[in-house]
Coordinates of C-alpha atoms and ligand atoms in Angstrom, one line a residue:
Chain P
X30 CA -5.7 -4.3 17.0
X31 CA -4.5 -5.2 13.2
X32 CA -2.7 -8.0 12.8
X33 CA -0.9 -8.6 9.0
X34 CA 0.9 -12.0 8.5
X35 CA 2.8 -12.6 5.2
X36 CA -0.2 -11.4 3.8
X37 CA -0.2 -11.7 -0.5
X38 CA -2.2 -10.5 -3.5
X39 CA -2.1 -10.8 -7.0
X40 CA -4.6 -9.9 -9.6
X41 CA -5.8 -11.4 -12.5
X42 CA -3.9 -9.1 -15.6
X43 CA -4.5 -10.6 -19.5
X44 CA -2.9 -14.2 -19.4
X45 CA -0.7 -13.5 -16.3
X46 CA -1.7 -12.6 -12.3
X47 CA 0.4 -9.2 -11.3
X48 CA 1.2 -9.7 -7.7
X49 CA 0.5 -6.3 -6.0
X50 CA 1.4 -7.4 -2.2
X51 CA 4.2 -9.4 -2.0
X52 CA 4.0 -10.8 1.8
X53 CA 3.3 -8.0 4.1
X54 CA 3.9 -8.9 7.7
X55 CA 2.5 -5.5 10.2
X56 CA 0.8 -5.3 13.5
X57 CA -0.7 -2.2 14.3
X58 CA -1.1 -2.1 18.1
X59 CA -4.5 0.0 19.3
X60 CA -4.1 3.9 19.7
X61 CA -1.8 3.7 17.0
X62 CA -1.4 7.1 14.1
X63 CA -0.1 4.9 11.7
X64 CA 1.4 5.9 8.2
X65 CA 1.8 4.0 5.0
X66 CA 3.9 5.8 2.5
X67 CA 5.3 4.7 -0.7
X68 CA 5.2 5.3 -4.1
X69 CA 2.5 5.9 -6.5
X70 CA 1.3 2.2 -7.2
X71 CA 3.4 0.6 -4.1
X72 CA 0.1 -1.5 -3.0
X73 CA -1.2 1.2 -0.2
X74 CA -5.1 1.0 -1.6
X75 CA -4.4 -3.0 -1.9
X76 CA -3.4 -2.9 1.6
X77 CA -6.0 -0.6 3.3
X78 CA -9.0 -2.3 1.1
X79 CA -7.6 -5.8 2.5
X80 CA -7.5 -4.6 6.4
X81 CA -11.0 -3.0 6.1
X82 CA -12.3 -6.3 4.7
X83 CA -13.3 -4.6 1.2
X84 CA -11.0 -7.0 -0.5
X85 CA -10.0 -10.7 0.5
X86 CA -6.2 -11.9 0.3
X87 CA -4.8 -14.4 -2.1
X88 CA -2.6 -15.9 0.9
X89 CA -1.8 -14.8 4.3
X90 CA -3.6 -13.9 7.5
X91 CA -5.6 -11.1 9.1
X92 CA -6.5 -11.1 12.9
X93 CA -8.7 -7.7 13.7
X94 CA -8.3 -7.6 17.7
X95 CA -7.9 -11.5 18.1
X96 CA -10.7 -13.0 14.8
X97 CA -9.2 -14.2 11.9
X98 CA -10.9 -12.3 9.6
X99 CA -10.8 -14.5 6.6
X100 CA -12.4 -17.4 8.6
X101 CA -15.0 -15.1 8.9
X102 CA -19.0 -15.6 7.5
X103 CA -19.6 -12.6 5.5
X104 CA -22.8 -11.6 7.7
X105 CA -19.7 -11.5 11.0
X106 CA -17.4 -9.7 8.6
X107 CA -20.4 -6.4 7.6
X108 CA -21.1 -6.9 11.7
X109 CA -17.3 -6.5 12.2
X110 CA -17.6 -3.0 9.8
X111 CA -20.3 -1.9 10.7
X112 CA -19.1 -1.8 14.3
X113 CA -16.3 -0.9 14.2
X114 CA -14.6 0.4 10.8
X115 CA -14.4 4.0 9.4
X116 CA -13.2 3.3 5.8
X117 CA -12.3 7.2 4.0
X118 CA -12.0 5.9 0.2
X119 CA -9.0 7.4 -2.2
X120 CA -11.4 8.3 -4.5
X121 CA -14.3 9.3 -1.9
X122 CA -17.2 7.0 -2.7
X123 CA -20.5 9.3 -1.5
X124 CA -23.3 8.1 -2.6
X125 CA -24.7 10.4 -5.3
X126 CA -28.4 10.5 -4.2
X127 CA -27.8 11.6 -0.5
X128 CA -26.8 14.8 0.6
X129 CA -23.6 15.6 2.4
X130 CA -26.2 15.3 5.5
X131 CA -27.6 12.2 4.6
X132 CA -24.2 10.2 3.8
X133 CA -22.4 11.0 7.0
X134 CA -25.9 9.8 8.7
X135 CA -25.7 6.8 7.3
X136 CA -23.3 4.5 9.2
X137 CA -25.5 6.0 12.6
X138 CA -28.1 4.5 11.0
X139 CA -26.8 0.9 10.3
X140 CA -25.8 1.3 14.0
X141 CA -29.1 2.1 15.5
X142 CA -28.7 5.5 16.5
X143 CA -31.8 7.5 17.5
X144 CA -32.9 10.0 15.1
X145 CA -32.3 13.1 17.4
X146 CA -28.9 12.1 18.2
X147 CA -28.0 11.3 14.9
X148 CA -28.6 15.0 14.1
X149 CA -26.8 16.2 16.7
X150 CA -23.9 14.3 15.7
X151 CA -24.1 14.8 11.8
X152 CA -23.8 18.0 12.5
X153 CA -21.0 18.4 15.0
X154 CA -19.0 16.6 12.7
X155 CA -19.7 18.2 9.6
X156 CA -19.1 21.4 11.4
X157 CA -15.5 20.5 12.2
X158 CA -14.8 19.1 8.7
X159 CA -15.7 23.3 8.1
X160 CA -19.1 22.0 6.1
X161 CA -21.7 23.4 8.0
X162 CA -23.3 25.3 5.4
X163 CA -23.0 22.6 2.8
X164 CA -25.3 19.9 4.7
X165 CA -27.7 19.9 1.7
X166 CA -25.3 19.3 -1.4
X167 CA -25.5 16.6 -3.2
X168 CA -21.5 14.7 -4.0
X169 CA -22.1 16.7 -7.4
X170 CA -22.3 20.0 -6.0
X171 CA -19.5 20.1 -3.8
X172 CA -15.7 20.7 -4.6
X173 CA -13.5 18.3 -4.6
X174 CA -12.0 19.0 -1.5
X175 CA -15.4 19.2 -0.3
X176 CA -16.8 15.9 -1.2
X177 CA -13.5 14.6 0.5
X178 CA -14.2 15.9 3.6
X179 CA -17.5 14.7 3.7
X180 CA -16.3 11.3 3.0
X181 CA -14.2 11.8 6.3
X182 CA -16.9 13.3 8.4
X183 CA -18.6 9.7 7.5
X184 CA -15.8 7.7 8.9
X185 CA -15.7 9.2 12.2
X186 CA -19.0 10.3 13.0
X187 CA -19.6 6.2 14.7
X188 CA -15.9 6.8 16.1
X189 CA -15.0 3.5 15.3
X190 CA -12.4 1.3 16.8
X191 CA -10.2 1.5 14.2
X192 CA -10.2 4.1 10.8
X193 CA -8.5 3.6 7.7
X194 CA -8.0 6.6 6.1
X195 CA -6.7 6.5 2.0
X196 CA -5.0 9.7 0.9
X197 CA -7.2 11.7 2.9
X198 CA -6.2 15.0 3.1
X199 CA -4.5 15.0 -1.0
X200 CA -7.1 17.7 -2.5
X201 CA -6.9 19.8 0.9
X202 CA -5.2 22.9 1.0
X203 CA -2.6 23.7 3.5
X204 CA -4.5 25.2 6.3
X205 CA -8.0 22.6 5.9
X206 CA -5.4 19.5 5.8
X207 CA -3.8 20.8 9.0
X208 CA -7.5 21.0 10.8
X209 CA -8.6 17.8 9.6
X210 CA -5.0 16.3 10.9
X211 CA -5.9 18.1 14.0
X212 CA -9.4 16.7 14.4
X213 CA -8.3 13.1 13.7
X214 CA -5.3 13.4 15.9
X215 CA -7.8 14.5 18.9
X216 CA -10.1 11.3 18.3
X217 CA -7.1 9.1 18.7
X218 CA -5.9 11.1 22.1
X219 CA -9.2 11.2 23.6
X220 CA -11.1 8.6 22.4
X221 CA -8.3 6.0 21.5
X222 CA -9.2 5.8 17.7
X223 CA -6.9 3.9 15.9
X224 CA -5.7 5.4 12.5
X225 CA -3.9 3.7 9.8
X226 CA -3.3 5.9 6.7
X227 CA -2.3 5.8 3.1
X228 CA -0.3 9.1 2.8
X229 CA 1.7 11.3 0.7
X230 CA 0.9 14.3 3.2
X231 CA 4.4 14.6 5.1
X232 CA 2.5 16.6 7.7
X233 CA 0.8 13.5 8.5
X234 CA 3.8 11.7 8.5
X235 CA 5.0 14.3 10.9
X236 CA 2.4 13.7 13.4
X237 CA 2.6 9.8 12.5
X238 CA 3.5 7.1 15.7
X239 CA 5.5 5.8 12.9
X240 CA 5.7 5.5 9.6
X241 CA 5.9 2.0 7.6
X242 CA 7.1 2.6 4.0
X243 CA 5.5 -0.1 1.6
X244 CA 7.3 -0.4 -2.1
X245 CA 6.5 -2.9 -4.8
X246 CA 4.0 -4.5 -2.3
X247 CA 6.7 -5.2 0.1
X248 CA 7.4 -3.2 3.4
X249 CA 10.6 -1.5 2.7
Chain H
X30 CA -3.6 33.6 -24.3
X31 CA -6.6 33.8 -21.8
X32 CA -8.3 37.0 -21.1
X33 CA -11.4 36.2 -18.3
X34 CA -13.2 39.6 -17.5
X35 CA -15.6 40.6 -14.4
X36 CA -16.4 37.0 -14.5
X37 CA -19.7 35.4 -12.7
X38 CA -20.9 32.1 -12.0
X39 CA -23.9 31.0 -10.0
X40 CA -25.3 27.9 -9.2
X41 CA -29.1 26.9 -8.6
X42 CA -29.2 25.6 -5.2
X43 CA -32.4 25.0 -3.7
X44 CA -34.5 28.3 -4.1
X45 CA -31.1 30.5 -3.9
X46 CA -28.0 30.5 -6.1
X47 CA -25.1 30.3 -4.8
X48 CA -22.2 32.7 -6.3
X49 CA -19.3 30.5 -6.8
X50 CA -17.2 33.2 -9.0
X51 CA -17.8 36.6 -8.0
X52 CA -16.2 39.0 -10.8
X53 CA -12.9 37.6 -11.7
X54 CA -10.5 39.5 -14.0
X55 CA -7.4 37.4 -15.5
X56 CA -5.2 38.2 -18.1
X57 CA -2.3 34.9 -19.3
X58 CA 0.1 35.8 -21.8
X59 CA 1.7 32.9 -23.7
X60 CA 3.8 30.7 -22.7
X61 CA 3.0 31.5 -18.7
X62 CA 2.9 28.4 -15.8
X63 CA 0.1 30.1 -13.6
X64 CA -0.4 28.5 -10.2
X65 CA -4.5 29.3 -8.6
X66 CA -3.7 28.5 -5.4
X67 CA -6.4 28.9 -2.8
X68 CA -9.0 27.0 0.1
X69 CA -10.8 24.1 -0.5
X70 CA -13.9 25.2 -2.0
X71 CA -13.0 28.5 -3.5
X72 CA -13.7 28.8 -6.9
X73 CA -10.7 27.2 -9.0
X74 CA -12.5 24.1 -10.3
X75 CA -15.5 26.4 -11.5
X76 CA -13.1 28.9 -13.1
X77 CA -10.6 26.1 -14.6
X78 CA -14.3 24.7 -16.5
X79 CA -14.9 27.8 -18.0
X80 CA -11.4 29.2 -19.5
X81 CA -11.2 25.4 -20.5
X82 CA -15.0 25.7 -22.1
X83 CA -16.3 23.0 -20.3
X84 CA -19.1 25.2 -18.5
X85 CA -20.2 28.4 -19.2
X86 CA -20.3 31.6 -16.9
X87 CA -23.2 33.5 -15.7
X88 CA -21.9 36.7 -16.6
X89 CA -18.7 38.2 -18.2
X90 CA -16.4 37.6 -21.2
X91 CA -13.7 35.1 -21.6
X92 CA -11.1 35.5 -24.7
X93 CA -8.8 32.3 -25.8
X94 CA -6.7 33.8 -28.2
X95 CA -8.4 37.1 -29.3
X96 CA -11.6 35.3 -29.6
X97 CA -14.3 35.8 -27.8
X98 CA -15.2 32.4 -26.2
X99 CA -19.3 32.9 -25.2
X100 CA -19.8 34.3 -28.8
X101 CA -18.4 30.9 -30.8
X102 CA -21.5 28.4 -32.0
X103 CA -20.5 24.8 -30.1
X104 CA -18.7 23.4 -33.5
X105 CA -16.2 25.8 -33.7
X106 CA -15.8 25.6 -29.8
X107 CA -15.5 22.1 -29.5
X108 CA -12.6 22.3 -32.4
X109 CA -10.8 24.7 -30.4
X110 CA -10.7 22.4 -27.4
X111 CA -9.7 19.4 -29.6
X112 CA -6.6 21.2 -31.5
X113 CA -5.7 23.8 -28.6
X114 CA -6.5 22.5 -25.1
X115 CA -5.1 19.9 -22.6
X116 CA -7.2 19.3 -19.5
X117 CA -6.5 17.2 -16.6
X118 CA -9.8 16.6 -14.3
X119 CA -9.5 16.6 -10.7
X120 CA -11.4 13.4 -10.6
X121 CA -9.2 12.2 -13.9
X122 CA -12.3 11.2 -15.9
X123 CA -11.0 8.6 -17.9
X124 CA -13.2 6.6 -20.2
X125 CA -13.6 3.2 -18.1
X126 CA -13.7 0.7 -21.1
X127 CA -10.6 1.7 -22.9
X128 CA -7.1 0.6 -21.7
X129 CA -4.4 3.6 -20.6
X130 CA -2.7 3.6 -23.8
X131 CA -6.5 3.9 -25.6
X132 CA -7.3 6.7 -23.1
X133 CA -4.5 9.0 -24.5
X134 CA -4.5 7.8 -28.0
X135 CA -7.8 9.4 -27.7
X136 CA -7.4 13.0 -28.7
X137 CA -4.2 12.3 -31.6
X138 CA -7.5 10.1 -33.4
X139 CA -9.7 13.3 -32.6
X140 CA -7.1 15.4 -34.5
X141 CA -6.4 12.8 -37.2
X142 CA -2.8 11.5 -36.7
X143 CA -2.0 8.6 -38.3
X144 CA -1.8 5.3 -36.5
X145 CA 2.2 4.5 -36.7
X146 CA 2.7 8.2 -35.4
X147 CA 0.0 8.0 -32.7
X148 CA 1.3 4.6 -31.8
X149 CA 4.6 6.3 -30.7
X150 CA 3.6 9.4 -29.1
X151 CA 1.4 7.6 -27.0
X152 CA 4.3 5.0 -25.6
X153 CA 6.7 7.9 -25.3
X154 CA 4.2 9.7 -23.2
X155 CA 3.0 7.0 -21.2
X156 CA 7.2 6.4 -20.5
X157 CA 7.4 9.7 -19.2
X158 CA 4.9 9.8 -16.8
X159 CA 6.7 6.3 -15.6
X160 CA 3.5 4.1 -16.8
X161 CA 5.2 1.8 -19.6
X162 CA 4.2 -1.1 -18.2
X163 CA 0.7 -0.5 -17.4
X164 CA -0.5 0.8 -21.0
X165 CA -2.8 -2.4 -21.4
X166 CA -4.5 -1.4 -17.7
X167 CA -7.7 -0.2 -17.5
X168 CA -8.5 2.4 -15.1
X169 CA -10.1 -0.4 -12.7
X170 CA -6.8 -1.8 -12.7
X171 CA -4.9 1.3 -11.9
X172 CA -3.5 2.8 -8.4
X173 CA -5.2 6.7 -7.7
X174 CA -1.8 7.9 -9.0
X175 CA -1.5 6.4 -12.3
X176 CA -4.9 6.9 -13.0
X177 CA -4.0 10.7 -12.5
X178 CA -0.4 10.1 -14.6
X179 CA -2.9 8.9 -17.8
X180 CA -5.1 11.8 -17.5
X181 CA -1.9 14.2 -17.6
X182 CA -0.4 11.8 -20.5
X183 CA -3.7 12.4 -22.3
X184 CA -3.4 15.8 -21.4
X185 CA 0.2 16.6 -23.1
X186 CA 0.3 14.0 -26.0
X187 CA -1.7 16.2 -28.4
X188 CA 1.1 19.2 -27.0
X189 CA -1.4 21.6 -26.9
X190 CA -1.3 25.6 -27.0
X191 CA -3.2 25.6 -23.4
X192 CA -3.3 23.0 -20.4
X193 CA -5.8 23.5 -17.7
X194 CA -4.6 21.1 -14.8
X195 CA -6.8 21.1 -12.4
X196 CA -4.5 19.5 -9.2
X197 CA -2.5 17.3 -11.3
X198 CA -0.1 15.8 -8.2
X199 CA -2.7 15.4 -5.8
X200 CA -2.6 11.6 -5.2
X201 CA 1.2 11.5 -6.0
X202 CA 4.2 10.6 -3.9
X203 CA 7.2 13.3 -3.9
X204 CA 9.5 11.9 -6.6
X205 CA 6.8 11.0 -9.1
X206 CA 5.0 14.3 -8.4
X207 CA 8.1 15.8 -9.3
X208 CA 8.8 13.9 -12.3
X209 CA 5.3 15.0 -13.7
X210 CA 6.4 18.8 -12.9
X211 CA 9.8 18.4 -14.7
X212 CA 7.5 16.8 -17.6
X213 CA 5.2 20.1 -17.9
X214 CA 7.9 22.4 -17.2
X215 CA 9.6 20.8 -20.3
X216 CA 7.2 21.5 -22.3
X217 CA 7.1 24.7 -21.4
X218 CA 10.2 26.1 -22.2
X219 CA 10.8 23.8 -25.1
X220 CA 7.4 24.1 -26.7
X221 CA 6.0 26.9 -25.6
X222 CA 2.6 25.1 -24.3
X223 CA 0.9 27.6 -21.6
X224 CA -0.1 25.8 -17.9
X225 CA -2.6 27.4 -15.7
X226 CA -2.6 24.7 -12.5
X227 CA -5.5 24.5 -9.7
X228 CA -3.0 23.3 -6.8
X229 CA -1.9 22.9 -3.0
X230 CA 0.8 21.8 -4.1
X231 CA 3.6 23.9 -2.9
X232 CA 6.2 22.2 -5.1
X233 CA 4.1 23.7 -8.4
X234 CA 3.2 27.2 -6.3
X235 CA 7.4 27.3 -6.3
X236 CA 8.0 26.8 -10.0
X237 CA 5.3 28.7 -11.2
X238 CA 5.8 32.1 -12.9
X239 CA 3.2 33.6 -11.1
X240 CA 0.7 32.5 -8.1
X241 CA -3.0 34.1 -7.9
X242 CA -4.6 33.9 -5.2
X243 CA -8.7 33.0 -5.3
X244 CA -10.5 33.2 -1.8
X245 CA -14.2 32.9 -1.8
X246 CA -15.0 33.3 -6.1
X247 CA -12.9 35.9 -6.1
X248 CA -8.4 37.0 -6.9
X249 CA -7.4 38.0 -3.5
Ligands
ATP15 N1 -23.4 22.4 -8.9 C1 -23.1 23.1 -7.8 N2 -24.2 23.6 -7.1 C2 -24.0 24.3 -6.0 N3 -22.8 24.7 -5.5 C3 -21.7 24.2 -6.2 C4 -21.8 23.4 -7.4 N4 -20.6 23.1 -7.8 C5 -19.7 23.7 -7.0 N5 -20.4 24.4 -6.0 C6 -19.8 25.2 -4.9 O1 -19.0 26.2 -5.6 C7 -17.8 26.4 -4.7 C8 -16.6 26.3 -5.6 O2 -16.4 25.0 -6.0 P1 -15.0 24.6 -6.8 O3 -15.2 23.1 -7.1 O4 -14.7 25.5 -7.9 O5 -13.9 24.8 -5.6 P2 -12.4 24.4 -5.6 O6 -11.6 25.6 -5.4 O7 -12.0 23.6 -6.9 O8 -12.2 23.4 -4.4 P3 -11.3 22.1 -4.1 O9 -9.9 22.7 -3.8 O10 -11.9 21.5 -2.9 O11 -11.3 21.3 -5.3 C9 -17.9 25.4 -3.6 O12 -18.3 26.0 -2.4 C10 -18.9 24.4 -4.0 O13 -19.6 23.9 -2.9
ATP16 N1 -7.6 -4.8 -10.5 C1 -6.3 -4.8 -10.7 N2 -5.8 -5.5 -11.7 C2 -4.4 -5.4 -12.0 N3 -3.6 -4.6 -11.3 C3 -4.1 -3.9 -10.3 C4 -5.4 -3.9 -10.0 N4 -5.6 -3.0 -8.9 C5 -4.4 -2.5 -8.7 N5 -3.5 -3.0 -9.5 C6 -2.1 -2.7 -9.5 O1 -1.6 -3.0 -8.2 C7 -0.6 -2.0 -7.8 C8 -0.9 -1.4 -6.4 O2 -2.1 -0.6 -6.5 P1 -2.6 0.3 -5.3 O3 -3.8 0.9 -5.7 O4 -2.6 -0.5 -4.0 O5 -1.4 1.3 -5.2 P2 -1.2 2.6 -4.3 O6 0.0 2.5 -3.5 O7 -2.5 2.9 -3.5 O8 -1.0 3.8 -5.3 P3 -1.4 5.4 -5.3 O9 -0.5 6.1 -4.3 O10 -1.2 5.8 -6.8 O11 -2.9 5.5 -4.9 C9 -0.5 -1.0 -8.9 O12 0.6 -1.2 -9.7 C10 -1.8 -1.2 -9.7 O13 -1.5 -1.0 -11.1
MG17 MG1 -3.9 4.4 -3.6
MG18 MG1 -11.4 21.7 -7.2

């Protein structure tokens, strides 16, 4: 479903361009529980921002099912995410004005979704992320733990074709982590989500299809 | 060090408030590295903000030293976190227009250390969290991970009498997250600087001197 060929990127850095993926080469077949591991600053983020078509490569290829995605117009490419991406962000990304509610609605409401089954399915999902009684918080009054779970919540609620999950389970205690492992794990059984991760979370690796270790932007 | 009595905190939620600490009592001697280990959503954020004096309870006394914290006018307060406390944010809260070396250079120009000194703490610091080579990075251009290891470095480089560390490995991989707890635990024994963590970590939870357990806003 993910295609990677010798894929590169470097950023602009003072006078000099620092090259954080160094020719990545991966294909991710669908139905896949795939983990990136590596070191802190290894090029996971870089990676998982460049498959979910948040970021554009300096050289290489990436075919999503069979499109090139960097041949893609930019209107195809939100189509393409819209459709079929769950993106969980390292660092969360809610939007501040919503509630917890209202920000896992959101991607059911790019996609149509009529308004009565759009609450249903908000709040199924926030009830298995164990948020139930926090549907009316707003990012700054949640934990953080919270506000990553609700940031999770939003990238399965569609379930997408494919989800690309950064770090999600990092400010998670032991027992929430394993439920949230458990909820993605039954998407990708029963509904054939595919999940590509950016983890330190060996439990994840655990339940991983396999595990790709990436270091200096290179796939070890 | 830290004496927290029959401690409350409530937030304004809508026409309730919600009780996030429910009568905590906590006593830290000198020179202890606490672990508040507990569920996503239980209380060790709020509490971490107030022994820090970032926030302020609802009820209850908290003592840094043998002073009473609630009592002190918000000069003197703000002194004592300057000279005596190190915090590291769960979100790392760095200032976004200053580079990783400005970021902890920040609190030795706060406590008036000269600029060849500061100069050298700060690169010795920033070595020992492994970031040497990204000093001149802003946070925009930092990994998750480093942008947590500048928030510890800014933490530690002013060696303070009390850090407050609210999940400091989070987004790390194993060996660097075990680096960073060699690094505090240094301190520790050498200087005598006092660490009261927020984790999940179970690497910290096994080096601490003692774990408490916080369930619901309250010690279990
Ligand atoms: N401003 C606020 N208004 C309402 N409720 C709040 C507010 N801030 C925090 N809370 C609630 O207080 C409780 C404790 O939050 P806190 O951030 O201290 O938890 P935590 O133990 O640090 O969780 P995590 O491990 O997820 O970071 C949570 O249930 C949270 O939803
Ligand atoms: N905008 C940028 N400019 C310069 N360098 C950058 C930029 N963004 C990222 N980098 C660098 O690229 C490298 C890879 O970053 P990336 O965020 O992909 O790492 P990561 O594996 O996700 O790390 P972590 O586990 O800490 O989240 C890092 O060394 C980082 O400093
Ligand atoms: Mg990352
Ligand atoms: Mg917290």
């Amino acid at each position: 479903v993910v295609t990677v060929s010798d894929l590169k990127k470097s950023y602009p850095l003072g006078e000099v361009n620092f090259q954080a993926l160094n020719g990545i080469d991966l294909e991710v077949a669908a139905g896949e529980f795939l983990a990136l591991a590596g070191p802190s600053g290894s090029g996971k983020t870089t990676l998982l921002n460049i498959i979910g078509c948040l970021d554009s490569p300096t050289e290489g290829e990436i075919l999503l099912g069979k499109e090139p995605v960097n041949r893609l117009n930019p209107d195809k490419l939100a189509d393409i995410r819209k459709a079929k991406l769950g993106f969980v962000f390292q660092s969360y990304n809610l939007i501040p004005v919503l509630t917890a509610f209202e920000n896992v609605e959101y991607p059911l409401i790019l996609n149509k979704v009529n308004p009565v089954e759009r609450r249903e399915r908000v709040q199924q999902i926030l009830k298995e992320v164990g948020l139930a009684d926090k549907m009316n918080n707003f990012p700054n009054q949640l934990s953080g733990g919270q506000q990553q779970r609700v940031s999770i919540a939003r990238a399965l609620v569609n379930q997408p074709m494919l989800v690309l999950a950064d770090e999600p389970t990092a400010n998670l205690d032991s027992h929430t982590g394993q439920e949230i492992i458990s909820l993605m794990q039954q998407l990708n059984r029963e509904k054939g989500v595919t999940f590509i991760f950016a983890t330190h979370d060996q439990r994840i690796m655990d339940h991983a299809s396999r595990v790709v270790q990436i270091r200096d932007g290179q796939i070890a």
